[in-house]
Tab-separated table of C-alpha atoms in Angstrom:
chain	number	residue	atom	x	y	z
A	1	MET	CA	-17.012	-10.729	-2.724
A	2	GLU	CA	-15.435	-12.320	0.332
A	3	PRO	CA	-17.700	-12.651	3.380
A	4	GLY	CA	-17.074	-11.184	6.792
A	5	THR	CA	-17.428	-7.836	8.501
A	6	ALA	CA	-14.702	-5.311	7.789
A	7	ARG	CA	-14.451	-2.045	9.733
A	8	ILE	CA	-12.525	0.520	7.698
A	9	ALA	CA	-11.438	3.923	9.005
A	10	VAL	CA	-11.628	6.506	6.206
A	11	ASP	CA	-9.669	9.770	6.261
A	12	LEU	CA	-12.334	12.191	5.020
A	13	LEU	CA	-9.901	15.067	4.482
A	14	GLY	CA	-7.119	13.177	2.662
A	15	GLY	CA	-6.579	13.972	-1.024
A	16	ASP	CA	-6.538	16.819	-3.508
A	17	ASP	CA	-10.320	16.927	-3.893
A	18	ALA	CA	-11.348	15.903	-0.397
A	19	PRO	CA	-13.805	15.701	1.162
A	20	ALA	CA	-16.192	15.528	-1.821
A	21	VAL	CA	-14.555	12.624	-3.687
A	22	VAL	CA	-13.841	10.733	-0.455
A	23	VAL	CA	-17.477	10.973	0.604
A	24	ASP	CA	-18.657	9.899	-2.867
A	25	GLY	CA	-16.230	6.973	-2.882
A	26	ALA	CA	-17.229	5.891	0.615
A	27	LEU	CA	-20.895	5.956	-0.407
A	28	ARG	CA	-20.158	3.720	-3.376
A	29	ALA	CA	-18.206	1.295	-1.203
A	30	MET	CA	-20.994	1.126	1.381
A	31	ARG	CA	-23.660	0.389	-1.206
A	32	ALA	CA	-21.546	-2.299	-2.885
A	33	ASP	CA	-20.600	-4.230	0.267
A	34	PRO	CA	-23.312	-5.122	2.796
A	35	ASP	CA	-20.729	-6.325	5.335
A	36	LEU	CA	-18.706	-3.113	5.248
A	37	HIS	CA	-18.659	-0.811	8.278
A	38	LEU	CA	-17.014	2.599	8.053
A	39	LEU	CA	-15.476	4.838	10.682
A	40	LEU	CA	-15.525	8.310	9.155
A	41	VAL	CA	-12.663	10.414	10.478
A	42	GLY	CA	-13.157	14.113	9.843
A	43	PRO	CA	-15.452	17.081	10.480
A	44	THR	CA	-18.876	16.142	11.806
A	45	GLU	CA	-20.717	18.162	9.174
A	46	VAL	CA	-18.945	16.280	6.377
A	47	ALA	CA	-19.767	12.919	7.916
A	48	ASP	CA	-23.375	13.971	8.533
A	49	GLY	CA	-23.763	14.877	4.871
A	50	MET	CA	-22.702	11.382	3.864
A	51	ILE	CA	-24.886	9.686	6.449
A	52	ALA	CA	-27.913	11.623	5.224
A	53	ALA	CA	-27.480	10.078	1.773
A	54	LEU	CA	-27.773	6.520	3.122
A	55	ASP	CA	-30.842	4.504	3.969
A	56	PRO	CA	-31.461	3.644	7.655
A	57	ALA	CA	-29.940	0.162	7.435
A	58	GLN	CA	-26.749	1.538	5.912
A	59	ARG	CA	-26.547	4.328	8.474
A	60	ALA	CA	-26.286	1.699	11.196
A	61	ARG	CA	-22.953	0.683	9.674
A	62	ILE	CA	-21.445	4.155	10.034
A	63	THR	CA	-19.669	5.687	13.024
A	64	VAL	CA	-17.931	9.042	13.206
A	65	ARG	CA	-14.749	10.271	14.873
A	66	PRO	CA	-14.792	14.097	14.755
A	67	VAL	CA	-11.401	15.555	13.749
A	68	ARG	CA	-10.907	18.909	12.038
A	69	ASP	CA	-7.148	19.084	11.435
A	70	VAL	CA	-5.506	17.650	8.323
A	71	VAL	CA	-1.947	17.166	7.101
A	72	GLY	CA	-1.712	19.063	3.811
A	73	MET	CA	-0.282	17.505	0.660
A	74	ALA	CA	2.672	19.917	0.806
A	75	ASP	CA	3.329	19.505	4.544
A	76	HIS	CA	6.399	17.709	5.860
A	77	PRO	CA	5.686	14.082	6.859
A	78	SER	CA	6.557	14.940	10.461
A	79	ALA	CA	3.294	16.905	10.610
A	80	ALA	CA	1.615	13.510	11.059
A	81	ARG	CA	2.940	13.478	14.616
A	82	ALA	CA	0.267	16.028	15.576
A	83	GLU	CA	-3.432	15.228	15.903
A	84	SER	CA	-4.963	15.009	12.426
A	85	THR	CA	-7.427	12.905	10.475
A	86	VAL	CA	-4.787	10.408	9.346
A	87	ARG	CA	-3.288	10.158	12.832
A	88	ALA	CA	-6.767	9.559	14.313
A	89	ALA	CA	-7.468	6.864	11.702
A	90	VAL	CA	-4.217	5.100	12.618
A	91	THR	CA	-5.131	5.333	16.307
A	92	ALA	CA	-8.480	3.683	15.563
A	93	VAL	CA	-6.685	0.703	13.996
A	94	ARG	CA	-4.193	0.519	16.853
A	95	ASP	CA	-6.979	0.594	19.463
A	96	GLY	CA	-9.115	-1.973	17.655
A	97	THR	CA	-11.927	0.426	16.771
A	98	ALA	CA	-11.208	-0.200	13.090
A	99	ASP	CA	-9.667	-3.146	11.239
A	100	ALA	CA	-7.920	-1.102	8.541
A	101	LEU	CA	-7.566	2.442	7.280
A	102	VAL	CA	-7.699	4.192	3.927
A	103	SER	CA	-6.302	7.630	3.133
A	104	ALA	CA	-5.751	9.583	-0.075
A	105	GLY	CA	-3.746	12.178	1.833
A	106	ALA	CA	-0.027	12.895	1.677
A	107	THR	CA	1.881	9.623	1.326
A	108	GLY	CA	4.680	10.698	3.647
A	109	ALA	CA	2.252	11.691	6.385
A	110	THR	CA	0.290	8.444	6.095
A	111	VAL	CA	3.419	6.286	6.216
A	112	THR	CA	4.846	8.267	9.131
A	113	ALA	CA	1.576	8.106	11.080
A	114	ALA	CA	1.340	4.350	10.476
A	115	VAL	CA	4.931	3.719	11.573
A	116	LEU	CA	4.551	5.819	14.717
A	117	GLY	CA	1.106	4.513	15.616
A	118	LEU	CA	1.310	0.853	14.600
A	119	GLY	CA	5.034	0.108	14.621
A	120	ARG	CA	7.177	-1.680	12.070
A	121	TRP	CA	7.779	-5.380	11.764
A	122	PRO	CA	11.189	-6.677	12.859
A	123	GLU	CA	13.855	-6.281	10.189
A	124	ILE	CA	11.857	-3.611	8.329
A	125	ARG	CA	13.526	-0.225	8.392
A	126	GLN	CA	11.498	1.377	5.610
A	127	PRO	CA	7.985	0.078	4.821
A	128	ALA	CA	7.022	-0.296	1.172
A	129	LEU	CA	3.928	0.663	-0.797
A	130	ALA	CA	2.835	-2.205	-3.034
A	131	ALA	CA	0.524	-1.576	-5.983
A	132	THR	CA	-0.972	-4.316	-8.137
A	133	LEU	CA	-1.198	-3.770	-11.883
A	134	PRO	CA	-3.409	-5.807	-14.245
A	135	ALA	CA	-0.680	-6.964	-16.621
A	136	VAL	CA	-1.428	-8.933	-19.779
A	137	ALA	CA	-0.340	-12.264	-18.256
A	138	GLY	CA	-1.881	-11.655	-14.818
A	139	PRO	CA	-1.456	-9.329	-11.845
A	140	VAL	CA	1.969	-7.857	-11.166
A	141	VAL	CA	2.890	-6.449	-7.762
A	142	LEU	CA	5.062	-3.343	-8.108
A	143	LEU	CA	6.922	-2.029	-5.069
A	144	ASP	CA	7.941	0.412	-3.855
A	145	VAL	CA	5.661	3.056	-5.416
A	146	GLY	CA	6.381	5.971	-3.120
A	147	GLY	CA	7.363	4.924	0.382
A	148	SER	CA	11.182	4.888	0.146
A	149	LEU	CA	12.604	7.239	-2.450
A	150	GLU	CA	16.307	6.415	-2.042
A	151	PRO	CA	16.571	2.951	-0.457
A	152	ARG	CA	19.812	1.090	0.120
A	153	PRO	CA	20.396	-2.291	-1.573
A	154	ALA	CA	19.583	-4.137	1.661
A	155	THR	CA	16.235	-2.327	1.818
A	156	LEU	CA	15.394	-3.321	-1.750
A	157	ALA	CA	16.223	-6.919	-0.858
A	158	ARG	CA	13.821	-6.781	2.091
A	159	HIS	CA	11.166	-5.246	-0.131
A	160	ALA	CA	11.557	-8.219	-2.461
A	161	VAL	CA	10.743	-10.478	0.482
A	162	LEU	CA	7.717	-8.336	1.367
A	163	GLY	CA	6.496	-8.307	-2.227
A	164	ALA	CA	6.824	-12.055	-2.640
A	165	ALA	CA	4.870	-12.726	0.535
A	166	TYR	CA	2.202	-10.178	-0.411
A	167	ALA	CA	1.748	-11.664	-3.886
A	168	ALA	CA	1.336	-15.138	-2.411
A	169	VAL	CA	-1.170	-14.045	0.239
A	170	ALA	CA	-3.163	-11.205	-1.320
A	171	HIS	CA	-3.316	-12.570	-4.868
A	172	SER	CA	-2.847	-16.321	-4.336
A	173	ILE	CA	0.131	-16.415	-6.710
A	174	ALA	CA	1.933	-19.707	-6.297
A	175	ALA	CA	5.738	-19.488	-6.248
A	176	PRO	CA	5.901	-15.804	-7.301
A	177	ARG	CA	8.642	-14.780	-9.704
A	178	VAL	CA	10.524	-11.737	-8.407
A	179	GLY	CA	12.429	-9.339	-10.659
A	180	LEU	CA	14.521	-6.225	-10.033
A	181	LEU	CA	13.675	-3.291	-12.313
A	182	SER	CA	16.614	-2.010	-14.352
A	183	VAL	CA	17.533	-0.678	-17.797
A	184	GLY	CA	18.410	-4.095	-19.194
A	185	THR	CA	18.252	-7.751	-18.253
A	186	GLU	CA	21.959	-8.525	-18.522
A	187	ALA	CA	23.971	-8.828	-15.303
A	188	GLY	CA	25.722	-5.579	-14.435
A	189	LYS	CA	23.067	-3.345	-15.976
A	190	GLY	CA	21.733	-0.383	-14.039
A	191	ASP	CA	22.988	2.182	-11.575
A	192	ARG	CA	25.098	1.556	-8.479
A	193	VAL	CA	22.117	0.572	-6.309
A	194	ARG	CA	20.767	-1.896	-8.877
A	195	ARG	CA	24.207	-3.431	-9.436
A	196	ALA	CA	24.638	-3.899	-5.682
A	197	THR	CA	21.104	-5.269	-5.142
A	198	ASP	CA	21.173	-7.893	-7.907
A	199	PRO	CA	23.708	-10.224	-6.209
A	200	LEU	CA	21.921	-9.764	-2.862
A	201	LEU	CA	18.646	-10.970	-4.351
A	202	ALA	CA	20.375	-13.869	-6.061
A	203	VAL	CA	21.079	-15.401	-2.634
A	204	GLU	CA	18.120	-13.983	-0.665
A	205	PRO	CA	15.717	-16.695	0.572
A	206	LEU	CA	12.231	-15.675	-0.561
A	207	PRO	CA	8.967	-16.782	1.095
A	208	GLY	CA	6.017	-18.542	-0.476
A	209	GLY	CA	8.203	-20.634	-2.770
A	210	ALA	CA	9.190	-17.457	-4.634
A	211	ARG	CA	12.292	-17.291	-6.810
A	212	TYR	CA	14.395	-14.439	-8.106
A	213	VAL	CA	14.438	-14.245	-11.909
A	214	GLY	CA	16.990	-11.430	-12.224
A	215	LEU	CA	16.772	-8.008	-13.823
A	216	VAL	CA	13.600	-6.999	-15.661
A	217	GLU	CA	12.658	-3.953	-17.715
A	218	GLY	CA	9.752	-1.524	-17.655
A	219	TYR	CA	7.630	-3.350	-20.200
A	220	ASP	CA	7.783	-6.490	-18.041
A	221	VAL	CA	5.578	-4.672	-15.510
A	222	ALA	CA	2.804	-4.214	-18.063
A	223	LEU	CA	3.223	-7.632	-19.704
A	224	GLY	CA	3.734	-9.818	-16.617
A	225	ALA	CA	5.327	-12.652	-18.593
A	226	ARG	CA	8.665	-12.664	-16.724
A	227	ALA	CA	7.819	-11.582	-13.178
A	228	ASP	CA	4.891	-11.502	-10.771
A	229	VAL	CA	6.669	-9.087	-8.412
A	230	VAL	CA	8.834	-6.187	-9.597
A	231	VAL	CA	11.050	-4.399	-7.075
A	232	THR	CA	12.346	-0.857	-7.434
A	233	ASP	CA	12.870	2.340	-5.450
A	234	GLY	CA	9.874	4.484	-4.518
A	235	PHE	CA	10.764	7.323	-6.884
A	236	THR	CA	11.056	5.127	-9.969
A	237	GLY	CA	8.086	3.000	-8.950
A	238	ASN	CA	5.800	5.987	-8.460
A	239	VAL	CA	6.758	7.486	-11.823
A	240	LEU	CA	6.334	4.142	-13.596
A	241	LEU	CA	2.976	3.441	-11.942
A	242	LYS	CA	1.512	6.760	-13.037
A	243	ALA	CA	2.968	6.421	-16.531
A	244	ILE	CA	1.332	3.010	-16.949
A	245	GLU	CA	-1.982	4.347	-15.637
A	246	GLY	CA	-1.746	7.178	-18.141
A	247	ALA	CA	-1.080	4.691	-20.919
A	248	TYR	CA	-4.129	2.680	-19.855
A	249	ALA	CA	-6.219	5.835	-20.054
A	250	MET	CA	-4.932	6.601	-23.556
A	251	ALA	CA	-5.708	3.040	-24.652
A	252	GLY	CA	-9.225	3.146	-23.244
A	253	GLY	CA	-8.572	1.182	-20.074
A	254	PRO	CA	-6.398	-1.587	-18.598
A	255	PRO	CA	-6.178	-5.108	-20.068
A	256	SER	CA	-9.286	-7.272	-20.027
A	257	GLY	CA	-9.977	-8.911	-16.693
A	258	GLY	CA	-10.582	-5.753	-14.751
A	259	GLY	CA	-8.497	-2.900	-13.488
A	260	ALA	CA	-6.505	-2.751	-10.303
A	261	PRO	CA	-7.292	-0.236	-7.565
A	262	ARG	CA	-5.477	3.071	-7.804
A	263	ALA	CA	-4.285	2.351	-4.312
A	264	ALA	CA	-1.352	0.657	-2.645
A	265	ALA	CA	-0.983	-1.506	0.446
A	266	LEU	CA	1.594	-0.393	2.997
A	267	LEU	CA	3.757	-3.411	3.816
A	268	GLY	CA	5.961	-3.677	6.874
A	269	VAL	CA	3.752	-2.083	9.532
A	270	ALA	CA	1.660	-3.882	12.140
A	271	GLY	CA	-1.722	-3.097	10.645
A	272	THR	CA	-3.693	-2.915	7.405
A	273	VAL	CA	-3.117	0.428	5.684
A	274	VAL	CA	-4.130	1.401	2.144
A	275	VAL	CA	-2.936	4.593	0.463
A	276	CYS	CA	-4.846	6.039	-2.492
A	277	HIS	CA	-3.494	8.571	-4.978
A	278	GLY	CA	-3.796	12.169	-3.843
A	279	SER	CA	-5.622	12.801	-7.127
A	280	ALA	CA	-7.999	9.906	-6.492
A	281	ARG	CA	-11.497	10.052	-7.916
A	282	ALA	CA	-14.557	8.647	-6.164
A	283	ASP	CA	-14.221	5.237	-7.837
A	284	ASP	CA	-10.568	5.113	-6.802
A	285	VAL	CA	-11.491	5.750	-3.162
A	286	ALA	CA	-14.185	3.069	-3.347
A	287	SER	CA	-11.635	0.680	-4.844
A	288	GLY	CA	-9.138	1.488	-2.089
A	289	ILE	CA	-11.754	0.780	0.576
A	290	ALA	CA	-12.584	-2.520	-1.130
A	291	LEU	CA	-8.876	-3.400	-1.181
A	292	ALA	CA	-8.564	-2.675	2.541
A	293	ALA	CA	-11.594	-4.876	3.242
A	294	HIS	CA	-10.168	-7.653	1.055
A	295	LEU	CA	-6.819	-7.562	2.846
A	296	TRP	CA	-8.479	-7.637	6.255
A	297	ARG	CA	-10.816	-10.498	5.384
A	298	ARG	CA	-7.920	-12.480	3.969
A	299	ARG	CA	-5.856	-11.754	7.108
A	300	ALA	CA	-3.163	-10.557	4.741
A	301	THR	CA	-1.138	-8.615	7.299
A	302	ASP	CA	-0.959	-11.581	9.677
A	303	LEU	CA	-0.233	-14.086	6.930
A	304	VAL	CA	2.461	-11.975	5.283
A	305	SER	CA	4.056	-11.449	8.694
A	306	ALA	CA	3.928	-15.192	9.346
A	307	LEU	CA	5.641	-15.905	6.022
A	308	LEU	CA	8.379	-13.451	6.939
A	309	ASP	CA	8.756	-15.064	10.354
A	310	GLY	CA	9.322	-18.370	8.581
A	311	ASP	CA	11.903	-16.854	6.257
A	312	ALA	CA	15.114	-18.859	6.573
A	313	ALA	CA	17.364	-15.819	6.135
A	314	THR	CA	19.135	-14.874	9.340
A	315	ASP	CA	21.808	-12.431	8.184
A	316	ARG	CA	20.063	-9.076	8.360
A	317	THR	CA	21.956	-5.810	8.007
A	318	ASP	CA	19.073	-3.352	7.580
A	319	ARG	CA	18.126	-2.816	11.211
A	320	SER	CA	17.000	0.505	12.666
A	321	THR	CA	14.857	1.878	15.466
A	322	ASP	CA	14.560	5.320	13.895
A	323	THR	CA	11.075	6.852	13.980
A	324	GLU	CA	11.655	9.362	11.202
A	325	VAL	CA	10.476	7.937	7.883
A	326	ARG	CA	11.768	9.569	4.718
A	327	THR	CA	9.050	9.378	2.114
A	328	SER	CA	7.568	11.268	-0.776
């Protein structure tokens, strides 16, 4: 485990089975990491129940921000504009009270709250959710897995840049290989968006010594032999991610070497944000908190941003100052 204090804001009311599984997951994370400090964002009585289960030394690493309102899983993402647990967690990161945040609540609300509260990086119109899968040949970063359901080709090209930088920083992958998910590897395969994105990526300068390897197929995500980063739209990525997780479950677990957190890092916003599945279990929440702490301790957000700042590409067409984020 990497050393260093990490202060993580946890949305106690985010997720299908919150707050019970969130509290259980937060307890597991606290007991596993002696340098972890948690800011519990939610009803006081829920936080008090968790604190009571800790020993005195662990209690000293807990603070509480009382918030009773929550954005429901079926609510429109714009509901995140109002005061809620996820909005308060984002505010804590923005104000420096917390280093990162974790939520298993509605993806759209979390992304919208993060964009409004933390702001987007230059050149990023639509942030991307990046999940890491334990493929046979090593970790594979899959993005987007739910942030941008119908991105334009220019957005997919920017997500390739984000994914390459994230793979280099968060997973220490040297010269990541970047592929575009399609229905075949031959040039010209795929729908209109894929056919338009492929030539863009062929000339897109990628950070971290990354290189574009062309079109890849679904099994390349699970095998990892052809690409370390696989780029797709958020709809396809979310479906594929859950299908692979289901296949792991049927097979008795992911490949040897350990599983990946059922959580994704939000790339393209000025802060460390981790989104867990709405159906997350306690171990998934604990894993998401550990991922947030890992990213903070590695200074992943700053380092990824620095790699993007050093990107040689200057011709950017995907600029926007919109504050409405269309997500799942």
